[in-house]
Amino acid sequence: MKQIVLVFIGGGLGSVLRYWISKILNPYYSNFYLGTFLVNIIGCLLIGLLLGITIKNDLLSQNQTLLLATGFCGGFTTFSTFALEGHSLLKESTLLHFSVYTIGSIVIGILAVSLGLWISKLL
């Protein structure tokens, strides 16, 4: 039960922060969801750092990893919103905007996880 509560708390905090960032940044860019894009990239970098540090140094306990990686990062990042916004761009914008958002999110997200893991090796 404790593990469920930790994921719940982390997920709630991550979701609120994601909502706040997207609410602030998304309205300023009509053809690109910058808030969601940044949240997903930052979340990828953060999960790479957290898990890399945990693997290397055994720094975080299982409960801390559940709170931060599963809970916070899981709540902070969002695949469903990414998919919905991609659909909106495809329907209402140009193929170029859709392609940059979609391919950029995936490629830069994977690079951010890799960067986080790489940085964790240096710490």
mmCIF file of C-alpha atoms in Angstrom:
data_model
loop_
_atom_site.group_PDB
_atom_site.id
_atom_site.type_symbol
_atom_site.label_atom_id
_atom_site.label_comp_id
_atom_site.label_asym_id
_atom_site.label_seq_id
_atom_site.Cartn_x
_atom_site.Cartn_y
_atom_site.Cartn_z
ATOM 1 C CA MET A 1 0.000 0.000 0.000
ATOM 2 C CA LYS A 2 2.902 2.375 0.773
ATOM 3 C CA GLN A 3 4.245 1.961 -2.754
ATOM 4 C CA ILE A 4 0.873 2.872 -4.273
ATOM 5 C CA VAL A 5 0.718 6.021 -2.123
ATOM 6 C CA LEU A 6 4.238 7.019 -3.214
ATOM 7 C CA VAL A 7 3.360 6.628 -6.907
ATOM 8 C CA PHE A 8 0.099 8.523 -6.285
ATOM 9 C CA ILE A 9 1.869 11.460 -4.595
ATOM 10 C CA GLY A 10 4.656 11.626 -7.187
ATOM 11 C CA GLY A 11 2.199 11.306 -10.060
ATOM 12 C CA GLY A 12 -0.011 14.032 -8.640
ATOM 13 C CA LEU A 13 2.886 16.453 -8.222
ATOM 14 C CA GLY A 14 4.183 15.690 -11.717
ATOM 15 C CA SER A 15 0.734 16.121 -13.261
ATOM 16 C CA VAL A 16 0.157 19.479 -11.579
ATOM 17 C CA LEU A 17 3.553 20.757 -12.707
ATOM 18 C CA ARG A 18 2.906 19.527 -16.274
ATOM 19 C CA TYR A 19 -0.485 21.249 -16.315
ATOM 20 C CA TRP A 20 1.037 24.506 -15.072
ATOM 21 C CA ILE A 21 3.881 24.521 -17.625
ATOM 22 C CA SER A 22 1.585 23.591 -20.526
ATOM 23 C CA LYS A 23 -0.993 26.170 -19.463
ATOM 24 C CA ILE A 24 1.686 28.876 -19.501
ATOM 25 C CA LEU A 25 3.584 27.930 -22.677
ATOM 26 C CA ASN A 26 1.117 26.279 -25.057
ATOM 27 C CA PRO A 27 -1.088 29.352 -25.762
ATOM 28 C CA TYR A 28 1.870 31.342 -27.096
ATOM 29 C CA TYR A 29 2.603 29.007 -29.993
ATOM 30 C CA SER A 30 -0.292 28.303 -32.328
ATOM 31 C CA ASN A 31 1.471 25.682 -34.441
ATOM 32 C CA PHE A 32 3.555 23.955 -31.787
ATOM 33 C CA TYR A 33 2.743 22.707 -28.284
ATOM 34 C CA LEU A 34 5.940 23.970 -26.650
ATOM 35 C CA GLY A 35 4.785 23.288 -23.077
ATOM 36 C CA THR A 36 4.025 19.628 -23.701
ATOM 37 C CA PHE A 37 7.155 19.233 -25.809
ATOM 38 C CA LEU A 38 9.409 20.680 -23.083
ATOM 39 C CA VAL A 39 7.705 18.717 -20.319
ATOM 40 C CA ASN A 40 8.230 15.460 -22.191
ATOM 41 C CA ILE A 41 11.882 16.229 -22.991
ATOM 42 C CA ILE A 42 12.648 17.376 -19.427
ATOM 43 C CA GLY A 43 10.890 14.261 -18.102
ATOM 44 C CA CYS A 44 13.006 12.056 -20.373
ATOM 45 C CA LEU A 45 16.197 13.735 -19.186
ATOM 46 C CA LEU A 46 15.097 13.484 -15.556
ATOM 47 C CA ILE A 47 14.200 9.791 -15.724
ATOM 48 C CA GLY A 48 17.532 9.060 -17.421
ATOM 49 C CA LEU A 49 19.367 10.906 -14.645
ATOM 50 C CA LEU A 50 17.371 9.298 -11.833
ATOM 51 C CA LEU A 51 17.681 5.756 -13.111
ATOM 52 C CA GLY A 52 21.297 6.204 -14.180
ATOM 53 C CA ILE A 53 22.282 7.509 -10.748
ATOM 54 C CA THR A 54 20.326 4.715 -9.090
ATOM 55 C CA ILE A 55 21.982 2.041 -11.213
ATOM 56 C CA LYS A 56 25.477 3.498 -10.774
ATOM 57 C CA ASN A 57 25.468 4.494 -7.128
ATOM 58 C CA ASP A 58 22.501 2.651 -5.682
ATOM 59 C CA LEU A 59 21.606 6.116 -4.407
ATOM 60 C CA LEU A 60 17.816 5.854 -4.378
ATOM 61 C CA SER A 61 15.796 3.229 -2.565
ATOM 62 C CA GLN A 62 13.056 1.323 -4.341
ATOM 63 C CA ASN A 63 10.467 3.587 -2.697
ATOM 64 C CA GLN A 64 12.308 6.759 -3.756
ATOM 65 C CA THR A 65 12.538 5.445 -7.310
ATOM 66 C CA LEU A 66 8.798 4.719 -7.284
ATOM 67 C CA LEU A 67 8.061 8.237 -6.017
ATOM 68 C CA LEU A 68 10.370 10.056 -8.441
ATOM 69 C CA ALA A 69 10.677 7.919 -11.603
ATOM 70 C CA THR A 70 7.390 6.039 -11.742
ATOM 71 C CA GLY A 71 5.267 8.627 -9.953
ATOM 72 C CA PHE A 72 6.662 12.077 -10.692
ATOM 73 C CA CYS A 73 8.125 11.421 -14.156
ATOM 74 C CA GLY A 74 5.122 9.288 -15.110
ATOM 75 C CA GLY A 75 2.724 12.048 -14.094
ATOM 76 C CA PHE A 76 4.895 14.847 -15.456
ATOM 77 C CA THR A 77 5.273 13.441 -18.958
ATOM 78 C CA THR A 78 2.303 12.553 -21.110
ATOM 79 C CA PHE A 79 1.995 10.358 -24.136
ATOM 80 C CA SER A 80 -1.769 10.744 -24.445
ATOM 81 C CA THR A 81 -1.559 14.550 -24.634
ATOM 82 C CA PHE A 82 1.312 14.266 -27.095
ATOM 83 C CA ALA A 83 -0.837 11.996 -29.290
ATOM 84 C CA LEU A 84 -3.884 14.289 -29.053
ATOM 85 C CA GLU A 85 -1.846 17.372 -29.908
ATOM 86 C CA GLY A 86 -0.199 15.520 -32.786
ATOM 87 C CA HIS A 87 -3.657 14.656 -34.082
ATOM 88 C CA SER A 88 -4.690 18.318 -33.785
ATOM 89 C CA LEU A 89 -1.614 19.471 -35.675
ATOM 90 C CA LEU A 90 -2.243 16.925 -38.396
ATOM 91 C CA LYS A 91 -5.844 18.044 -38.713
ATOM 92 C CA GLU A 92 -5.474 21.815 -38.300
ATOM 93 C CA SER A 93 -1.930 22.700 -39.306
ATOM 94 C CA THR A 94 0.651 21.749 -41.864
ATOM 95 C CA LEU A 95 2.334 18.411 -42.290
ATOM 96 C CA LEU A 96 5.620 20.168 -41.498
ATOM 97 C CA HIS A 97 4.427 21.310 -38.032
ATOM 98 C CA PHE A 98 3.079 17.837 -37.304
ATOM 99 C CA SER A 99 6.310 16.174 -38.462
ATOM 100 C CA VAL A 100 8.608 18.465 -36.475
ATOM 101 C CA TYR A 101 6.524 18.028 -33.317
ATOM 102 C CA THR A 102 6.179 14.256 -33.633
ATOM 103 C CA ILE A 103 9.634 13.296 -34.848
ATOM 104 C CA GLY A 104 11.295 15.939 -32.666
ATOM 105 C CA SER A 105 9.495 14.709 -29.548
ATOM 106 C CA ILE A 106 10.490 11.096 -30.134
ATOM 107 C CA VAL A 107 14.083 11.637 -31.257
ATOM 108 C CA ILE A 108 14.923 14.384 -28.762
ATOM 109 C CA GLY A 109 13.161 12.428 -26.000
ATOM 110 C CA ILE A 110 15.325 9.383 -26.611
ATOM 111 C CA LEU A 111 18.426 11.586 -26.821
ATOM 112 C CA ALA A 112 17.424 13.243 -23.517
ATOM 113 C CA VAL A 113 17.158 9.859 -21.770
ATOM 114 C CA SER A 114 20.566 8.946 -23.199
ATOM 115 C CA LEU A 115 21.998 12.274 -22.063
ATOM 116 C CA GLY A 116 20.607 11.753 -18.567
ATOM 117 C CA LEU A 117 22.163 8.288 -18.381
ATOM 118 C CA TRP A 118 25.468 9.651 -19.681
ATOM 119 C CA ILE A 119 25.497 12.527 -17.175
ATOM 120 C CA SER A 120 24.750 10.111 -14.352
ATOM 121 C CA LYS A 121 27.921 8.180 -15.211
ATOM 122 C CA LEU A 122 29.956 11.363 -14.704
ATOM 123 C CA LEU A 123 28.509 12.034 -11.241
#
